[in-house]
Short mmCIF file of C-alpha atoms and ligand atoms in Angstrom, two decimals:
data_model
loop_
_atom_site.label_atom_id
_atom_site.label_comp_id
_atom_site.label_asym_id
_atom_site.label_seq_id
_atom_site.Cartn_x
_atom_site.Cartn_y
_atom_site.Cartn_z
CA MET A 1 88.61 118.48 87.25
CA CYS A 2 85.77 116.00 87.54
CA ARG A 3 84.18 115.85 91.05
CA GLY A 4 80.85 115.04 92.70
CA GLY A 5 78.20 113.02 90.85
CA ALA A 6 80.01 113.08 87.50
CA GLN A 7 83.15 111.79 89.22
CA SER A 8 81.29 108.91 90.93
CA GLU A 9 79.81 107.92 87.59
CA PHE A 10 83.26 108.14 85.93
CA HIS A 11 84.84 105.89 88.59
CA ALA A 12 81.94 103.45 88.36
CA ARG A 13 82.50 103.16 84.61
CA ALA A 14 86.22 102.47 85.18
CA HIS A 15 85.40 99.89 87.86
CA ALA A 16 82.97 98.18 85.46
CA ALA A 17 85.59 98.15 82.68
CA ALA A 18 88.11 96.46 85.00
CA ARG A 19 85.51 93.90 86.14
CA ARG A 20 84.47 93.09 82.56
CA LYS A 21 88.07 92.19 81.80
CA PHE A 22 89.25 90.73 85.12
CA GLY A 23 86.06 89.70 86.93
CA ARG A 24 86.04 90.26 90.71
CA GLU A 25 89.68 89.22 90.93
CA VAL A 26 92.58 91.41 91.99
CA PHE A 27 96.22 90.32 91.66
CA VAL A 28 98.17 90.26 94.91
CA ARG A 29 101.90 90.91 94.82
CA GLY A 30 104.34 90.87 97.72
CA VAL A 31 106.84 93.73 97.73
CA VAL A 32 110.32 93.38 99.18
CA GLU A 33 112.46 96.48 99.53
CA ILE A 34 115.93 94.99 99.18
CA SER A 35 118.13 98.10 99.40
CA ASN A 36 117.71 101.81 100.12
CA PHE A 37 121.06 102.88 98.65
CA CYS A 38 120.44 105.17 95.70
CA ARG A 39 122.75 106.96 93.29
CA GLU A 40 119.94 109.24 92.11
CA ASN A 41 118.92 112.49 93.73
CA CYS A 42 115.22 112.97 92.89
CA HIS A 43 113.89 115.92 94.89
CA TYR A 44 110.65 114.14 95.81
CA CYS A 45 112.22 110.95 97.17
CA GLY A 46 113.49 110.30 100.70
CA MET A 47 116.09 107.80 99.44
CA ARG A 48 117.88 110.47 97.33
CA ARG A 49 121.64 110.33 97.72
CA ASP A 50 121.85 113.73 99.42
CA ASN A 51 119.68 112.56 102.31
CA ARG A 52 122.32 111.95 104.98
CA SER A 53 119.75 111.39 107.72
CA LEU A 54 118.94 107.91 106.48
CA ASP A 55 120.56 104.65 107.63
CA ARG A 56 121.35 102.79 104.44
CA TYR A 57 120.92 99.02 104.18
CA ARG A 58 121.15 96.11 101.80
CA ALA A 59 119.02 93.23 103.00
CA ALA A 60 120.73 89.92 103.75
CA LEU A 61 119.94 87.28 101.19
CA ASP A 62 119.36 84.49 103.70
CA VAL A 63 116.88 86.59 105.71
CA LEU A 64 114.86 87.47 102.60
CA GLY A 65 115.07 83.94 101.22
CA GLU A 66 113.81 82.42 104.45
CA ALA A 67 110.90 84.88 104.72
CA LEU A 68 109.85 84.50 101.08
CA LEU A 69 110.18 80.73 100.88
CA HIS A 70 108.72 79.83 104.27
CA ARG A 71 106.66 82.70 105.66
CA ARG A 72 104.87 84.46 102.82
CA PRO A 73 101.09 84.97 103.00
CA SER A 74 99.24 82.37 100.97
CA VAL A 75 97.38 84.97 98.83
CA VAL A 76 100.66 86.18 97.29
CA THR A 77 101.15 84.88 93.73
CA ASP A 78 103.88 87.28 92.66
CA ILE A 79 106.85 89.08 94.16
CA ASN A 80 108.26 92.48 93.31
CA LEU A 81 111.85 93.25 94.33
CA GLN A 82 112.33 96.95 94.77
CA ALA A 83 115.34 99.13 95.61
CA GLY A 84 116.91 102.52 95.17
CA GLU A 85 119.16 102.66 92.11
CA ASP A 86 121.90 100.43 93.52
CA PRO A 87 123.86 98.22 91.08
CA VAL A 88 125.54 96.45 94.02
CA ALA A 89 122.15 95.32 95.35
CA VAL A 90 121.24 94.14 91.85
CA ARG A 91 124.30 91.86 91.78
CA GLU A 92 124.45 90.77 95.39
CA VAL A 93 120.79 90.60 96.41
CA ALA A 94 118.36 90.78 93.48
CA LEU A 95 120.04 88.30 91.13
CA PRO A 96 120.57 85.50 93.68
CA LEU A 97 117.11 86.09 95.15
CA VAL A 98 115.42 85.85 91.73
CA ARG A 99 117.30 82.59 91.10
CA LEU A 100 116.24 81.26 94.48
CA LEU A 101 112.57 82.12 93.84
CA ARG A 102 112.75 80.54 90.38
CA ARG A 103 114.31 77.35 91.73
CA HIS A 104 111.93 76.83 94.65
CA THR A 105 108.61 78.50 93.80
CA LYS A 106 106.16 79.22 90.98
CA LEU A 107 105.90 82.88 91.98
CA GLY A 108 105.96 85.45 89.19
CA VAL A 109 108.87 87.84 89.66
CA SER A 110 108.87 91.59 88.92
CA VAL A 111 111.70 93.98 89.63
CA CYS A 112 111.78 97.73 90.17
CA LEU A 113 115.46 98.62 90.35
CA GLY A 114 115.87 101.83 88.38
CA THR A 115 117.70 102.56 85.14
CA LEU A 116 120.44 99.95 84.64
CA ASP A 117 122.73 98.91 81.79
CA PRO A 118 121.66 96.31 79.19
CA ASP A 119 123.87 93.59 80.74
CA SER A 120 122.17 93.96 84.12
CA TYR A 121 118.72 93.86 82.52
CA ALA A 122 119.77 90.72 80.60
CA ALA A 123 121.16 89.05 83.74
CA LEU A 124 117.90 89.70 85.63
CA ARG A 125 115.85 88.28 82.76
CA GLU A 126 118.07 85.25 82.57
CA ALA A 127 117.79 84.72 86.33
CA GLY A 128 114.01 84.48 85.84
CA ALA A 129 112.47 87.92 86.38
CA SER A 130 109.67 88.61 83.89
CA ALA A 131 108.40 92.12 84.54
CA TYR A 132 110.31 95.38 84.91
CA ILE A 133 108.74 98.40 86.56
CA LEU A 134 110.35 101.63 85.35
CA LYS A 135 108.45 104.77 86.23
CA PHE A 136 108.69 107.84 84.00
CA GLU A 137 107.59 109.97 87.02
CA THR A 138 106.14 112.88 84.99
CA ALA A 139 105.50 113.70 81.35
CA HIS A 140 106.50 117.27 82.10
CA THR A 141 110.04 117.48 80.67
CA ASP A 142 110.94 120.67 82.56
CA GLY A 143 109.51 119.27 85.80
CA TYR A 144 111.52 116.07 85.36
CA GLU A 145 114.72 118.05 84.96
CA LEU A 146 113.90 120.53 87.74
CA ARG A 147 113.28 117.67 90.20
CA GLU A 148 116.42 115.81 89.06
CA GLY A 149 114.59 112.69 87.91
CA PRO A 150 116.95 109.82 86.91
CA GLY A 151 118.93 110.83 83.79
CA THR A 152 116.62 112.57 81.33
CA LEU A 153 112.98 111.82 80.62
CA GLN A 154 113.96 110.82 77.06
CA GLU A 155 116.50 108.28 78.39
CA ARG A 156 113.94 106.89 80.79
CA LEU A 157 111.45 106.42 77.94
CA GLU A 158 114.14 104.82 75.77
CA ASN A 159 114.87 102.34 78.57
CA ILE A 160 111.16 101.49 78.80
CA ARG A 161 111.03 100.84 75.06
CA TRP A 162 114.28 98.85 75.14
CA LEU A 163 112.99 96.58 77.93
CA ALA A 164 109.72 95.94 76.10
CA ALA A 165 111.62 95.13 72.89
CA HIS A 166 113.79 92.64 74.79
CA GLY A 167 111.08 90.38 76.13
CA TRP A 168 110.12 92.11 79.38
CA PHE A 169 106.60 92.88 80.49
CA VAL A 170 107.02 96.55 81.32
CA SER A 171 105.00 98.56 83.76
CA SER A 172 105.52 102.25 84.38
CA GLY A 173 104.16 104.92 86.67
CA PHE A 174 103.98 108.57 87.41
CA ILE A 175 103.48 110.89 90.36
CA ALA A 176 100.33 113.00 90.20
CA GLY A 177 100.28 116.43 91.84
CA LEU A 178 104.02 117.18 91.93
CA PRO A 179 104.57 120.75 93.15
CA GLY A 180 104.20 123.22 90.30
CA GLU A 181 102.22 120.80 88.17
CA THR A 182 98.60 121.33 87.18
CA PRO A 183 95.89 118.66 86.75
CA GLU A 184 96.43 119.16 83.01
CA ASP A 185 100.08 118.05 83.48
CA SER A 186 98.87 114.85 85.18
CA LEU A 187 96.52 114.22 82.26
CA GLU A 188 99.51 114.65 79.99
CA SER A 189 101.25 111.90 82.02
CA CYS A 190 98.21 109.64 81.39
CA ARG A 191 98.51 110.37 77.67
CA LEU A 192 102.26 109.68 77.66
CA ALA A 193 101.70 106.34 79.39
CA GLU A 194 99.31 105.35 76.61
CA THR A 195 101.98 105.87 73.96
CA LEU A 196 104.38 103.42 75.65
CA PRO A 197 104.61 99.62 75.19
CA LEU A 198 103.31 98.86 78.68
CA THR A 199 101.34 96.14 80.43
CA GLY A 200 100.41 98.50 83.25
CA CYS A 201 100.90 101.84 84.93
CA SER A 202 100.67 103.19 88.47
CA VAL A 203 99.58 106.62 89.62
CA SER A 204 101.11 107.76 92.93
CA PRO A 205 99.95 110.81 94.85
CA PHE A 206 102.78 113.24 95.53
CA ILE A 207 103.51 113.06 99.26
CA PRO A 208 105.97 115.66 100.63
CA GLY A 209 108.99 113.60 101.60
CA GLU A 210 110.72 113.97 104.96
CA SER A 211 114.26 115.32 104.61
CA THR A 212 113.76 116.25 100.95
CA PRO A 213 113.78 119.66 99.22
CA LEU A 214 109.99 119.28 98.79
CA ALA A 215 109.25 118.59 102.47
CA GLN A 216 107.13 121.74 102.80
CA ALA A 217 105.17 121.34 99.56
CA PRO A 218 101.46 120.44 99.67
CA ARG A 219 100.37 116.83 99.29
CA ALA A 220 98.57 115.84 96.04
CA ASP A 221 94.80 115.95 95.84
CA ILE A 222 93.74 112.31 96.09
CA GLU A 223 90.80 113.01 93.75
CA LEU A 224 93.26 113.87 90.98
CA VAL A 225 95.06 110.54 91.52
CA LEU A 226 91.82 108.56 91.42
CA ASN A 227 90.67 110.40 88.30
CA CYS A 228 93.95 109.58 86.54
CA MET A 229 93.58 105.90 87.51
CA ALA A 230 90.01 105.82 86.17
CA ALA A 231 91.07 107.58 82.94
CA LEU A 232 93.85 105.04 82.38
CA ARG A 233 91.51 102.13 83.04
CA LEU A 234 88.90 103.37 80.55
CA ARG A 235 91.57 103.84 77.87
CA ARG A 236 93.39 100.59 78.63
CA PRO A 237 90.91 97.96 79.89
CA ASP A 238 93.59 95.23 79.86
CA TRP A 239 96.27 97.08 81.86
CA ILE A 240 97.48 96.19 85.32
CA ILE A 241 96.74 99.26 87.45
CA PRO A 242 97.76 99.05 91.12
CA ALA A 243 96.02 100.57 94.10
CA VAL A 244 99.16 102.08 95.64
CA SER A 245 99.44 102.06 99.42
CA ALA A 246 100.12 105.84 99.46
CA LEU A 247 96.41 106.28 98.67
CA ASN A 248 95.92 105.53 102.36
CA ILE A 249 97.98 108.47 103.59
CA GLY A 250 95.51 111.03 104.85
CA GLN A 251 92.54 108.71 104.69
CA PRO A 252 93.55 105.34 106.20
CA GLY A 253 91.88 102.49 104.34
CA ALA A 254 89.41 104.69 102.48
CA GLY A 255 91.72 105.94 99.71
CA TYR A 256 92.79 102.39 98.99
CA ARG A 257 89.22 101.14 98.71
CA ARG A 258 88.38 104.03 96.42
CA GLY A 259 91.35 103.10 94.20
CA LEU A 260 90.04 99.56 93.95
CA ALA A 261 86.61 100.98 93.05
CA ALA A 262 88.10 103.26 90.35
CA GLY A 263 89.51 100.48 88.19
CA ALA A 264 92.60 99.17 90.02
CA ASN A 265 93.30 95.44 89.69
CA LEU A 266 96.51 94.93 91.65
CA ALA A 267 97.13 95.15 95.37
CA THR A 268 100.41 94.78 97.20
CA ILE A 269 101.45 93.39 100.56
CA ASN A 270 104.66 94.67 102.11
CA LEU A 271 107.03 91.78 102.87
CA THR A 272 110.13 93.80 103.75
CA PRO A 273 111.58 92.56 107.05
CA PRO A 274 110.12 94.92 109.73
CA ALA A 275 113.57 95.97 110.98
CA LEU A 276 114.41 97.47 107.56
CA ARG A 277 111.05 99.02 106.68
CA GLU A 278 111.59 102.25 108.50
CA ASP A 279 114.67 103.10 106.46
CA TYR A 280 112.99 102.51 103.11
CA LEU A 281 111.94 106.09 102.99
CA LEU A 282 109.92 107.25 100.02
CA TYR A 283 108.00 109.94 101.83
CA GLN A 284 107.45 109.55 105.57
CA ARG A 285 108.70 107.21 108.24
CA GLU A 286 105.12 106.85 109.40
CA ARG A 287 103.60 104.91 106.59
CA PHE A 288 100.66 102.67 106.20
CA ILE A 289 101.90 99.09 105.95
CA MET A 290 99.53 96.90 104.01
CA ASP A 291 99.42 93.40 105.45
CA GLU A 292 97.32 90.41 104.44
CA GLU A 293 94.54 91.16 106.90
CA HIS A 294 94.09 94.82 105.86
CA LEU A 295 94.23 93.84 102.23
CA LEU A 296 91.59 91.11 102.44
CA ALA A 297 89.30 93.46 104.39
CA SER A 298 89.75 96.22 101.76
CA LEU A 299 89.02 93.83 98.90
CA GLU A 300 85.94 92.46 100.60
CA ALA A 301 84.62 95.95 101.34
CA VAL A 302 84.41 96.65 97.60
CA GLY A 303 83.21 93.19 96.58
CA LEU A 304 86.55 91.95 95.21
CA ARG A 305 88.74 88.94 95.97
CA PRO A 306 92.36 87.87 95.52
CA SER A 307 93.19 86.25 92.20
CA THR A 308 94.45 82.70 92.37
CA THR A 309 96.08 83.18 88.97
CA GLY A 310 99.39 85.02 89.25
CA LEU A 311 100.00 88.32 87.51
CA ILE A 312 102.90 87.07 85.39
CA ARG A 313 100.97 83.90 84.61
CA HIS A 314 98.09 86.10 83.42
CA LEU A 315 100.36 88.31 81.27
CA GLU A 316 101.93 85.23 79.68
CA SER A 317 98.48 83.90 78.80
CA GLN A 318 97.68 87.19 77.04
CA ARG A 319 100.92 87.47 75.09
CA THR A 320 100.19 87.34 71.37
CA PRO A 321 101.86 84.18 70.12
CA ALA A 322 104.77 84.66 67.73
CA PRO A 323 103.66 83.99 64.15
CA SER A 324 104.39 80.45 63.04
CA PRO A 325 106.90 79.92 60.19
CA LEU A 326 103.95 79.01 57.94
CA GLN A 327 102.27 82.38 58.58
CA LEU A 328 105.52 84.13 57.78
CA ALA A 329 106.00 82.28 54.50
N1 LIG B 1 105.53 111.07 96.40
C1 LIG B 1 105.04 110.15 95.57
N2 LIG B 1 105.75 109.18 94.99
C2 LIG B 1 107.05 109.15 95.27
N3 LIG B 1 108.02 108.33 94.87
C3 LIG B 1 109.17 108.70 95.45
N4 LIG B 1 108.96 109.76 96.23
C4 LIG B 1 107.65 110.07 96.13
C5 LIG B 1 106.84 111.07 96.71
N5 LIG B 1 107.34 111.98 97.52
C6 LIG B 1 107.84 107.24 93.94
C7 LIG B 1 108.50 107.56 92.60
C8 LIG B 1 109.72 106.68 92.58
C9 LIG B 1 109.36 105.55 93.51
C10 LIG B 1 110.56 104.95 94.17
O1 LIG B 1 108.49 106.10 94.45
O2 LIG B 1 107.62 107.21 91.55
O3 LIG B 1 110.01 106.16 91.30
#
C-alpha cells in the first residue's frame, strides 16, 4: 500500500482533481439521526437488532422540525435523514419531516434509511427527497454474508441500480479494513463503486463497535481509508466524496483534515438532538461530534470554505438534460 512521499503526492493529486472541479468549496450537510431501531443484524454495527444494551428511540417530529427550521447552522445547505432500517420511522418521521422541509425551506434533502420496498422509495421521492444513500458495505461477497450485511450484496446492488433508474441521485459507501479483509479487498470495493450509477461514494474506516461481535477486532488503518478516497477521486473527479467524521477517531481533527486534503468535497454537521445522540450507536458511545465551529476550523486549516450552493442544487445543475423530442425524431 502506498505510504510516505508517494502517498503524499497521490493525495495531493486527488486534492488538485477535486479543486479543479469544485474550486475551494466543500458542501456542508446537516445529519439528523431520526431512529436507531434496526431490523438488520450487521456484525459491525452497534444498532444491530441483537444489541439489547441499547435504548431504542424514534425522534419526535416536532422536536426535529423545530430544530431544523429555526436553529440550524447557517452554513448548512442540505439535510440528510438517517436511521437504522426502520420502516415505522420512514412512515412516521422521515416522510412528514421531508414534507415539512420541502414546504418551508430550500434545503436539499438526502435520506439514508436502508433497503426499503419500491412504494416507500416512491413515497420519499414524492415527499421531496432527492438523494438516496445506500451503502454496499463491501465488495467482498463472502465477507458481506459472513458479517450479515442487509439481504445479499446482489440485492443491495440491485436496489442501488433501481433507485438510480427511478430518478434518485444515489450515493453509496463501503467500510475499509473490515476484519479479515486485505487492502486488495478495499481496492475491489473502490472498483465496484465505479461500476455503479452513483453521484458519490463514502469510505468509512472500520471501527470495532461496542456490544458487537467485532468489538475486539482491530480498527482500520486510516491510511488505507485515505488512499481509497484519493483513488476514488482520481477516477471520478465529479463525485461527491465525504470526509466522514469517523476519520477523527484516533486522531481528533487531523484525520478529518487529511480526508479533506485527499479529495473529499463534502462535510457533515451532526444535528441530532443531543439527548438522542448517545443511543445512535454505530461504533462507540464516545464519538467525535462535528459541530459548525470544528467544521469551519477544519476547512480553513486546509484552505477550503463552505459552499453556498447546495449539494442537491449542484447535482441538479449537472444532470444531463433529457433529449428534446426533436433530437429523438
Ligand atoms: N465501522 C465503520 N462503519 C460502520 N458502519 C456501521 N458500523 C460501522 C463500523 N463498526 C457504517 C456502515 C453502515 C452505516 C450505518 O454505518 O456503512 O451502513
